[in-house]
Tab-separated table of C-alpha atoms in Angstrom:
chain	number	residue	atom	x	y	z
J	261	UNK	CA	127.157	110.573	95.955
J	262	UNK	CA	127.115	113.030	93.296
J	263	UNK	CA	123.903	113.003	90.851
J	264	UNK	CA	122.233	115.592	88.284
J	265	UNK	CA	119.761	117.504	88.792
J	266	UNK	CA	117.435	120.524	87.835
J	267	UNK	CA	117.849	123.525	89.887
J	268	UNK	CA	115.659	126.500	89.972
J	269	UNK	CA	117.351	129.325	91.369
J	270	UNK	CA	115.174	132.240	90.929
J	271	UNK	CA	111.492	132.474	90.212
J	272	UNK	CA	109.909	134.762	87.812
J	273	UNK	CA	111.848	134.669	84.746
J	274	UNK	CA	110.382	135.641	81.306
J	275	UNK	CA	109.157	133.403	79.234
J	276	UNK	CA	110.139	131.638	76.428
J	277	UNK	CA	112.097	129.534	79.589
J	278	UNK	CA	114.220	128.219	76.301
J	279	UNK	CA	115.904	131.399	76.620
J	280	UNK	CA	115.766	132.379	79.908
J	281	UNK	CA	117.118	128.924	80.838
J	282	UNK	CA	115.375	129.752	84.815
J	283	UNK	CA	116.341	125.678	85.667
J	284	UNK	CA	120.065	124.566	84.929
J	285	UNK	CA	120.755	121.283	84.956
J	286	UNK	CA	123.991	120.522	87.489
J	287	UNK	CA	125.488	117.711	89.573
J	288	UNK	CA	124.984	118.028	93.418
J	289	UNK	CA	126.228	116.186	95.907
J	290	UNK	CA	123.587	113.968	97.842
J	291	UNK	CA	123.848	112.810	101.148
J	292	UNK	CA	123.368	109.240	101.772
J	293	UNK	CA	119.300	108.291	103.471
J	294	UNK	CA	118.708	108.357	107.283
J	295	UNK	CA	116.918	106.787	109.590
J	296	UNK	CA	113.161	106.269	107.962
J	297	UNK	CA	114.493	107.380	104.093
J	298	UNK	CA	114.885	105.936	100.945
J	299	UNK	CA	117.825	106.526	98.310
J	300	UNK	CA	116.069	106.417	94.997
J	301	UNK	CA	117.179	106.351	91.428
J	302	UNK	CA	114.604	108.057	89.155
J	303	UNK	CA	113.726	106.613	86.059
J	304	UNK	CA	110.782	108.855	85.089
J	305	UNK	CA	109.116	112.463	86.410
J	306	UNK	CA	106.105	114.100	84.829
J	307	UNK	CA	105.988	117.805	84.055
J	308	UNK	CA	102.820	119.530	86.151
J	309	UNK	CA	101.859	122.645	86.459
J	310	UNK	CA	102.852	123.151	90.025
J	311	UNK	CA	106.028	123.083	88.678
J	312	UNK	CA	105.666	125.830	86.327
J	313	UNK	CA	104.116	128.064	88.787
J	314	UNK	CA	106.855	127.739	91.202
J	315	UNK	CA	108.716	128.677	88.188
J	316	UNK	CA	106.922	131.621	87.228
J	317	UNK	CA	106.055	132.550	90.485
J	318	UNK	CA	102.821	132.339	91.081
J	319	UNK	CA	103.158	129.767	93.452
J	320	UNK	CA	106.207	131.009	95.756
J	321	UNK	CA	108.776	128.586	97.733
J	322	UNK	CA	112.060	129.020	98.905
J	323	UNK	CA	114.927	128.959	96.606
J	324	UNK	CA	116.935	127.735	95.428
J	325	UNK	CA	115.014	124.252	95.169
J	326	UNK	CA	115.810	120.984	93.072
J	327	UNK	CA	112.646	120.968	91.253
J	328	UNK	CA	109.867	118.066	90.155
J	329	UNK	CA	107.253	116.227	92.361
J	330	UNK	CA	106.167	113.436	90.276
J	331	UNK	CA	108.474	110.479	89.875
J	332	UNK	CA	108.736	106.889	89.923
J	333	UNK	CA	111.749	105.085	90.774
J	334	UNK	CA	113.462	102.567	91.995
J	335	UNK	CA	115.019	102.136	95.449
J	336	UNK	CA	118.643	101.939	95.441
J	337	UNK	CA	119.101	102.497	99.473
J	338	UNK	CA	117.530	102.490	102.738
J	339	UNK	CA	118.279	103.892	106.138
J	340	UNK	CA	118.261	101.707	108.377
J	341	UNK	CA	115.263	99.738	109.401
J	342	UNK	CA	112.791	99.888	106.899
J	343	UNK	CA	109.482	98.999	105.699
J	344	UNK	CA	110.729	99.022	101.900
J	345	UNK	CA	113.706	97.214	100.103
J	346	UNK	CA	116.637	97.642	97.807
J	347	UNK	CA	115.202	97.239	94.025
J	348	UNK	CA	111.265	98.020	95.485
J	349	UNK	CA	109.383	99.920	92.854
J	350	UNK	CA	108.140	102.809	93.869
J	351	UNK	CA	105.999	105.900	93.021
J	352	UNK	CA	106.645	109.471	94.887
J	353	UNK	CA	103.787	111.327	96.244
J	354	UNK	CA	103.867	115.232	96.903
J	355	UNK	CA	102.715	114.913	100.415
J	356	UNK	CA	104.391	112.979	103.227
J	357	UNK	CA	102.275	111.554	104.638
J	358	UNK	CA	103.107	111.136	109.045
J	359	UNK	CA	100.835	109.188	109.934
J	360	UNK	CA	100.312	110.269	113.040
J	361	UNK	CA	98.882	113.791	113.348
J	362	UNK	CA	95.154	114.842	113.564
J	363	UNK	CA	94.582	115.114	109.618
J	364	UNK	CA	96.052	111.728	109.256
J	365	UNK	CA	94.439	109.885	112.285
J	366	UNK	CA	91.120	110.991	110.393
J	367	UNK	CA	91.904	109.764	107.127
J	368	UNK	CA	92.894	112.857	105.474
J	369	UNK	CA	96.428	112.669	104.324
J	370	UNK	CA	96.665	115.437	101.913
J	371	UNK	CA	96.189	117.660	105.314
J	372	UNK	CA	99.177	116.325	107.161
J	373	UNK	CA	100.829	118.637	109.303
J	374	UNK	CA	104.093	117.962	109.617
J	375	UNK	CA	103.932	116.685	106.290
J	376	UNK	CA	102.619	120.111	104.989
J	377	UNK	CA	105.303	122.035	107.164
J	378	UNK	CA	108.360	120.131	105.610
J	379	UNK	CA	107.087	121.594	101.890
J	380	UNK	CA	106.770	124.584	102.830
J	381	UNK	CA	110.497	124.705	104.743
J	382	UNK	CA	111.637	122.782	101.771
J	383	UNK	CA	112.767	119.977	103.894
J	384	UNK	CA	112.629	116.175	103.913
J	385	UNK	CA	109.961	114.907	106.774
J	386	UNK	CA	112.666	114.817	109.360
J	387	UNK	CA	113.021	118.339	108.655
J	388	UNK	CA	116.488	117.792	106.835
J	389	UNK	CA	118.104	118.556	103.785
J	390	UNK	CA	119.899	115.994	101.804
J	391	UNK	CA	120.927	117.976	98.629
J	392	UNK	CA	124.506	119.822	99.213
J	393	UNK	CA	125.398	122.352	96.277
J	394	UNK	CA	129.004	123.797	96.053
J	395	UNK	CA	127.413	126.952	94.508
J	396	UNK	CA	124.820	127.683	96.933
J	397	UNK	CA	124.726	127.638	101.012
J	398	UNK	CA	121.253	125.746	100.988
J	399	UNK	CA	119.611	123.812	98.281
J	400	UNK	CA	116.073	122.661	99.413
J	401	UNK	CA	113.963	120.108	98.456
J	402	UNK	CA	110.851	120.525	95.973
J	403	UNK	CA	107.316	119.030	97.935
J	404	UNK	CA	110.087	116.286	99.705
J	405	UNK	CA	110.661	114.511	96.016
J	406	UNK	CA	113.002	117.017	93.960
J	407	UNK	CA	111.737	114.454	90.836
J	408	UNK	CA	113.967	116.421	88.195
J	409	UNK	CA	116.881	114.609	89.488
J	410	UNK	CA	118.869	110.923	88.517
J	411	UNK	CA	118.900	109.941	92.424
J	412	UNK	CA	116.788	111.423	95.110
J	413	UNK	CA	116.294	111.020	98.885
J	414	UNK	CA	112.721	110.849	100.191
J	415	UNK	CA	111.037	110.535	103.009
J	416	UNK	CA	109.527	106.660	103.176
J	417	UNK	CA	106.226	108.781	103.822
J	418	UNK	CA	106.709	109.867	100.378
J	419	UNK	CA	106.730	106.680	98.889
J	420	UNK	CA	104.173	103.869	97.876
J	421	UNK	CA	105.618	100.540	96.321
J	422	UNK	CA	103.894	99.992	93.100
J	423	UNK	CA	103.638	96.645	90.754
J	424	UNK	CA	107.100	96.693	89.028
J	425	UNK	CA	105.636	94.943	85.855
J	426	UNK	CA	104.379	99.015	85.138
J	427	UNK	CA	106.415	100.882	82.886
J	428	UNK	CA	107.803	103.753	85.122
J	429	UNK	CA	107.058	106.335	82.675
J	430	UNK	CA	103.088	105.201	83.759
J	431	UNK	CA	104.075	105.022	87.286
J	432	UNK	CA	105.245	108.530	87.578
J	433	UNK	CA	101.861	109.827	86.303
J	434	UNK	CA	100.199	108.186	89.535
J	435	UNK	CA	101.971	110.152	92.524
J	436	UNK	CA	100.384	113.499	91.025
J	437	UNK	CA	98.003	113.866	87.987
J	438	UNK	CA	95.747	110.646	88.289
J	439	UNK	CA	95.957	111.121	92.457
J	440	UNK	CA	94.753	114.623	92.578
J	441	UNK	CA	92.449	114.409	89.136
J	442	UNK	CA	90.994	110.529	90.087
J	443	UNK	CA	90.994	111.324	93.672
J	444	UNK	CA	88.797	114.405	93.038
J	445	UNK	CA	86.244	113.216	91.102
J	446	UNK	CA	85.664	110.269	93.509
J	447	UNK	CA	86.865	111.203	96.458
J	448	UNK	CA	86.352	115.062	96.584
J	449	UNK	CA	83.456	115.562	94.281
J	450	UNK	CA	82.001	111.417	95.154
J	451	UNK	CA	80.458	111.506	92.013
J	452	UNK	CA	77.100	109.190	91.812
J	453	UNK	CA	76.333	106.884	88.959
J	454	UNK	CA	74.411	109.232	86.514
J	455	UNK	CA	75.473	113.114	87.462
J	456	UNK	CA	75.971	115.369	85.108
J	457	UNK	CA	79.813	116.201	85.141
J	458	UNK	CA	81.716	119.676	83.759
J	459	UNK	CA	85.725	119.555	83.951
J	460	UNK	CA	87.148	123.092	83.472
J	461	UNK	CA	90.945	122.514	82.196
J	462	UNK	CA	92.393	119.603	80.559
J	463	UNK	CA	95.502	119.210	81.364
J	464	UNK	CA	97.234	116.446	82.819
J	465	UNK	CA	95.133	116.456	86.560
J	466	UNK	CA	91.873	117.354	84.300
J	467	UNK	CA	92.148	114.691	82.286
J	468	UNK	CA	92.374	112.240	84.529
J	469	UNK	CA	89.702	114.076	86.347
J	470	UNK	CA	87.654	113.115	83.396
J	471	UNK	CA	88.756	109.406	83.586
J	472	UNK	CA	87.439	109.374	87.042
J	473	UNK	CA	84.257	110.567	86.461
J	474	UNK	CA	83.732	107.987	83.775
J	475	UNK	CA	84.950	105.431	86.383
J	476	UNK	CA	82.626	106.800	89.269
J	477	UNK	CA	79.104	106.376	86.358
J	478	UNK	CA	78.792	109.595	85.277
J	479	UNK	CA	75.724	110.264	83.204
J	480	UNK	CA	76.778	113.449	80.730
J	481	UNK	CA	80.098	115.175	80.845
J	482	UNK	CA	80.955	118.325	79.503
J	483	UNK	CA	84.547	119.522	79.316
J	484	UNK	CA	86.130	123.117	79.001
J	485	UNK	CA	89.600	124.089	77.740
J	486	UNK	CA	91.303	126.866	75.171
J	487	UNK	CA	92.882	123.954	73.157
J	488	UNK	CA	91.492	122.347	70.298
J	489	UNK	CA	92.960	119.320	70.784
J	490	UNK	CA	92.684	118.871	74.286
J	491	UNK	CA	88.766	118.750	73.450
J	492	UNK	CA	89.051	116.412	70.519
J	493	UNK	CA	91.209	113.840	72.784
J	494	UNK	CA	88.552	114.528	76.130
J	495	UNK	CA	85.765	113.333	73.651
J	496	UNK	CA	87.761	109.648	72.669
J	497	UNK	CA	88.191	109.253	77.038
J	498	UNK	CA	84.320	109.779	77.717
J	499	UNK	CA	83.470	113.399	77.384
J	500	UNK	CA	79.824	114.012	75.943
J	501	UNK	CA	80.061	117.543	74.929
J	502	UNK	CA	83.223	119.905	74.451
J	503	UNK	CA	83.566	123.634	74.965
J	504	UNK	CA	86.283	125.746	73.426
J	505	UNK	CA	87.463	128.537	76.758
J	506	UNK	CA	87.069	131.620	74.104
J	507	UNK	CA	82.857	131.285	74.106
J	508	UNK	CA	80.292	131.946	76.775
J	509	UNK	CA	81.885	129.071	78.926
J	510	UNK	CA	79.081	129.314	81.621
J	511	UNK	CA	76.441	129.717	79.304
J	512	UNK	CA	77.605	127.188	77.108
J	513	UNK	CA	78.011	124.457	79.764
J	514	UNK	CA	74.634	124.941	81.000
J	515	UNK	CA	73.447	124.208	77.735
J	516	UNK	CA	75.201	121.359	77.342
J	517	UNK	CA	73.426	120.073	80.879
J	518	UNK	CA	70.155	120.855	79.899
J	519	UNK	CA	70.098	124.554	81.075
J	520	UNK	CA	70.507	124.371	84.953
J	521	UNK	CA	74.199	123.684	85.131
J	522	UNK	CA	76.094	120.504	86.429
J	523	UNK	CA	75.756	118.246	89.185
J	524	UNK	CA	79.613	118.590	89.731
J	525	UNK	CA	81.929	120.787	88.487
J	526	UNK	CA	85.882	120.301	88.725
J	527	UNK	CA	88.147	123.030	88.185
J	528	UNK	CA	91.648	121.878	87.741
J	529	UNK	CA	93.091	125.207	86.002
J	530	UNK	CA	94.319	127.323	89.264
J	531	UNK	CA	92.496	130.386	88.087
J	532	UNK	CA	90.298	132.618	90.297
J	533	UNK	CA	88.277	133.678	87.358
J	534	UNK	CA	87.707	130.439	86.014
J	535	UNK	CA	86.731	129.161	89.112
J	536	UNK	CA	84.051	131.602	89.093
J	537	UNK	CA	83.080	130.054	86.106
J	538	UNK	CA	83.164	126.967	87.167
J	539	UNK	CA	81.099	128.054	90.770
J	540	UNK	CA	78.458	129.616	87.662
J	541	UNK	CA	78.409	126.490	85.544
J	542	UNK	CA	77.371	124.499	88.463
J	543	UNK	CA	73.430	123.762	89.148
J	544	UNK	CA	71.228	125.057	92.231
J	545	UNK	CA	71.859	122.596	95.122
J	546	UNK	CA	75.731	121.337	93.251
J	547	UNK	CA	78.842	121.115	94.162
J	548	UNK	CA	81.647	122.484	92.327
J	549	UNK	CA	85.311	121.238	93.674
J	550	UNK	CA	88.422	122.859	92.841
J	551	UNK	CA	91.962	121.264	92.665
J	552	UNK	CA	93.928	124.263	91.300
J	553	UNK	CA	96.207	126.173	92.697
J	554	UNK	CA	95.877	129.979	92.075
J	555	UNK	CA	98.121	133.009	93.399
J	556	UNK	CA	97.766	133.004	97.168
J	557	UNK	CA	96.777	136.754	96.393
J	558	UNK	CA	94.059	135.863	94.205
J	559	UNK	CA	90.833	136.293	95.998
J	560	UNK	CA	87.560	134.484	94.722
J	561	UNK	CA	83.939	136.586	95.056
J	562	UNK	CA	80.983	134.842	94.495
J	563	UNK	CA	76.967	135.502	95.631
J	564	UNK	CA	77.031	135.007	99.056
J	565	UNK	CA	73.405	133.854	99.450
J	566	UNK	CA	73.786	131.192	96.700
J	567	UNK	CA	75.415	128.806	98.841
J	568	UNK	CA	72.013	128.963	101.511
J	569	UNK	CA	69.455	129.644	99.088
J	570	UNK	CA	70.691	127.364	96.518
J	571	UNK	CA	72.476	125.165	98.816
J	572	UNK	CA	75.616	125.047	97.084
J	573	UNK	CA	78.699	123.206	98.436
J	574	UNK	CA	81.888	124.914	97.082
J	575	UNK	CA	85.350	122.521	98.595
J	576	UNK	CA	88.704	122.033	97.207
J	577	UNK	CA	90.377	119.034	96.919
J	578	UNK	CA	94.454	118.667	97.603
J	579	UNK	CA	96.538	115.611	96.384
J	580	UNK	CA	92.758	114.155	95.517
J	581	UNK	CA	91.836	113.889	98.848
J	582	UNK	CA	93.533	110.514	98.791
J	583	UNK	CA	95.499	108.294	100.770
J	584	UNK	CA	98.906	107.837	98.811
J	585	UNK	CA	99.215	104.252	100.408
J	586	UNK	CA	96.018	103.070	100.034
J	587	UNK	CA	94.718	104.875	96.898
J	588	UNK	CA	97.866	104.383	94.106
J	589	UNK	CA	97.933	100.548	94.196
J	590	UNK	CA	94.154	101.148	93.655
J	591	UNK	CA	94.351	103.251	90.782
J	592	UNK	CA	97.047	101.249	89.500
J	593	UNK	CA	95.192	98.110	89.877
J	594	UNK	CA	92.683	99.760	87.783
J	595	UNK	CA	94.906	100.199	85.367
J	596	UNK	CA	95.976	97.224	84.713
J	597	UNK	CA	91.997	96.220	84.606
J	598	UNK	CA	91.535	98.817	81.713
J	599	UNK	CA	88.919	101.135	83.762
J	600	UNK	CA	91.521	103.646	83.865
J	601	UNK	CA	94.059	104.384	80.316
J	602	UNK	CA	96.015	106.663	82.139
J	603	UNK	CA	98.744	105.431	79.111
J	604	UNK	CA	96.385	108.053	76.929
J	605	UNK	CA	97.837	111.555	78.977
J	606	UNK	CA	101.608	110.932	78.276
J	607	UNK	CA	102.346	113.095	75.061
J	608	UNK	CA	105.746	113.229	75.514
J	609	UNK	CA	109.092	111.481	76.628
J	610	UNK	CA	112.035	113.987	77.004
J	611	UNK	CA	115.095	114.417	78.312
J	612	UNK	CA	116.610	116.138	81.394
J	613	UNK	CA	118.219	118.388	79.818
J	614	UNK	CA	115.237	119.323	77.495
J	615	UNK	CA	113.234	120.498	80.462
J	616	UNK	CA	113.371	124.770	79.817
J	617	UNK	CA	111.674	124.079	76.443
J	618	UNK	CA	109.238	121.559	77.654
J	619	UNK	CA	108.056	124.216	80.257
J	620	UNK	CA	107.350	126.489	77.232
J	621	UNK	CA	105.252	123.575	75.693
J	622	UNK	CA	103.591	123.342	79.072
J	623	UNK	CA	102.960	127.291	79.286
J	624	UNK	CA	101.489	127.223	75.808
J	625	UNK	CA	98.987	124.325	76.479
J	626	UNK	CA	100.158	122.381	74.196
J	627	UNK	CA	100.198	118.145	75.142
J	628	UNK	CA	98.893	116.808	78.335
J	629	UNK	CA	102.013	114.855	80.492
J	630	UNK	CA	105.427	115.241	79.804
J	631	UNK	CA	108.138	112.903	81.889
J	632	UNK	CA	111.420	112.871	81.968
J	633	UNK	CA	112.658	109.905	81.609
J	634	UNK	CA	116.544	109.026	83.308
């Protein structure tokens, strides 16, 4: 079949993207689902920003690549036997997840090896490519999802049925932002009832970040970003104290914790620097967890003998150290019990062919989640 779709053909183009147009909007040719995949029509895919460092480069794949990894949609197709049917619900997470590997036989999904290798060949699970362009000699796929797109083929490993009585613009939110911000706070930092909580970047993975450690019983949270807003809207979702990124961020965070620093710190900006802070901001005996993703040339230095003398524990935390299949219906289900307003992070509905500026919105900081919606 032949279906629309954003295509980013060369990293590294100048901002504003409104001008420099780096993803064009085109109809490719899709090959039908095989054995273990699902044909999916999209109905909505959030703007991260994974997806604007792929586009500006600081987070390198291979091109050219249909881009977007957060989407929910509805299944259209399957092939062949299948655990999932034709009009199934469904939200698309960024990590296949085998099953059957080391990383997965020990409960760690976001580790999956095969899973892991695909992305980074730009392949399905099966290690094929579904997306035929007659402009290009290979079109790859972006994190096995491609989200920017009407249709899509994905790996059943990509996919988790959801409750089809959520809007889809909601759904799409939970394969990336509330998975890797949630997940984090209770999965990679396992917040107690009580800690003292900093969140260093408010986007659309901080934010919900923040919602999880107000679901986990956090005592006082402190949140750090360079927008105004951003703060103002953390403070109505839970956050105790707000600090704008221009001031003495460490400094001012471990005032706002009574002068030692945080039980937990979460870094969701994919800086090196401001992981430093965060690593600073974070009290003797802490833990500071980090879910961004900086240049893979970006080195981190910190004191050595802090983490033995002060017993620090400094971990990252990929896709929220979650299960897709287990953890979305959760998150979902808390929802829907009001424990988790996930509805407060979407700023903005736009179109597909609005995406160029919407990266420039993204770039400037301004909103939380964008989506797409088909």
């Amino acid at each position: 079949m032949r279906t629309r779709a954003a295509v980013l053909r060369e990293m590294g183009l100048p901002a504003p993207y409104a001008t420099s147009a780096p993803l064009t909007v085109t109809e490719l040719e899709l090959a039908p689902p095989g054995p273990g995949e699902l044909l999916v029509r999209v109905h909505a895919a959030g703007l991260c920003h994974s997806d604007l460092s792929v586009i500006d480069g600081s987070r390198p794949r291979v091109m050219p690549m249909a881009l977007g990894h957060e989407a929910a949609g509805e299944v259209v197709a399957v092939g062949g036997r299948s655990a999932f049917s034709v009009g199934d619900h469904v939200a698309l997470a960024f990590v296949p997840v085998c099953g059957a590997c080391g990383p997965c036989q020990d409960g760690r999904a976001a580790l999956c090896e095969p899973g892991a290798a695909a992305n980074a060949a730009g392949t399905l699970l099966s290690g094929e490519r579904r997306w035929v362009s007659p402009e290009d000699d290979v079109m790859h796929h972006h994190l096995g999802v491609s989200a920017f797109a009407e249709h899509v083929v994905v790996s059943e490993r990509s996919a988790v049925r959801i409750d089809p009585a959520l809007p889809y613009d909601l759904g799409a939110l939970f394969g990336c932002a509330v998975l890797t911000g949630v997940g984090a706070a209770v999965y990679g930092a396992q917040i107690r009832p009580g800690d003292s909580v900093a969140v260093f970047g408010l986007g659309g993975v901080g934010l919900a970040a923040l919602l999880g450690a107000v679901l986990c019983g956090a005592g006082r949270i402190v949140v750090v970003d360079r927008v105004q807003e951003k703060l103002d809207l953390a403070r109505t979702l839970g956050a105790d104290a707000a600090v704008l990124a221009d001031e003495d961020v460490v400094a001012a965070v471990r005032d706002a914790t009574g002068g030692t620093g945080a039980d937990v710190v979460l870094e969701t900006v994919g800086n090196a620097d401001v992981l430093g802070q965060a690593y600073a901001a974070t009290r003797r005996g802490g833990t500071t967890v980090t879910v961004g993703l900086p240049h893979p040339d970006r080195m981190l230095t910190i004191p050595a003998v802090s983490l033995v003398a002060e017993e620090r524990t400094l971990k990252g935390s990929y896709l929220g150290s979650c299960v897709p299949a287990r953890d979305i219906p959760r998150f979902i289900a808390l929802h829907r019990a009001g424990r988790l307003p996930v509805e407060q992070l979407l700023t903005h509905r736009i179109g597909l062919d609005e995406l160029n500026p919407a990266f420039d919105r993204l770039a400037r900081g301004e909103g939380v989640r964008q989506v797409v919606v088909l």
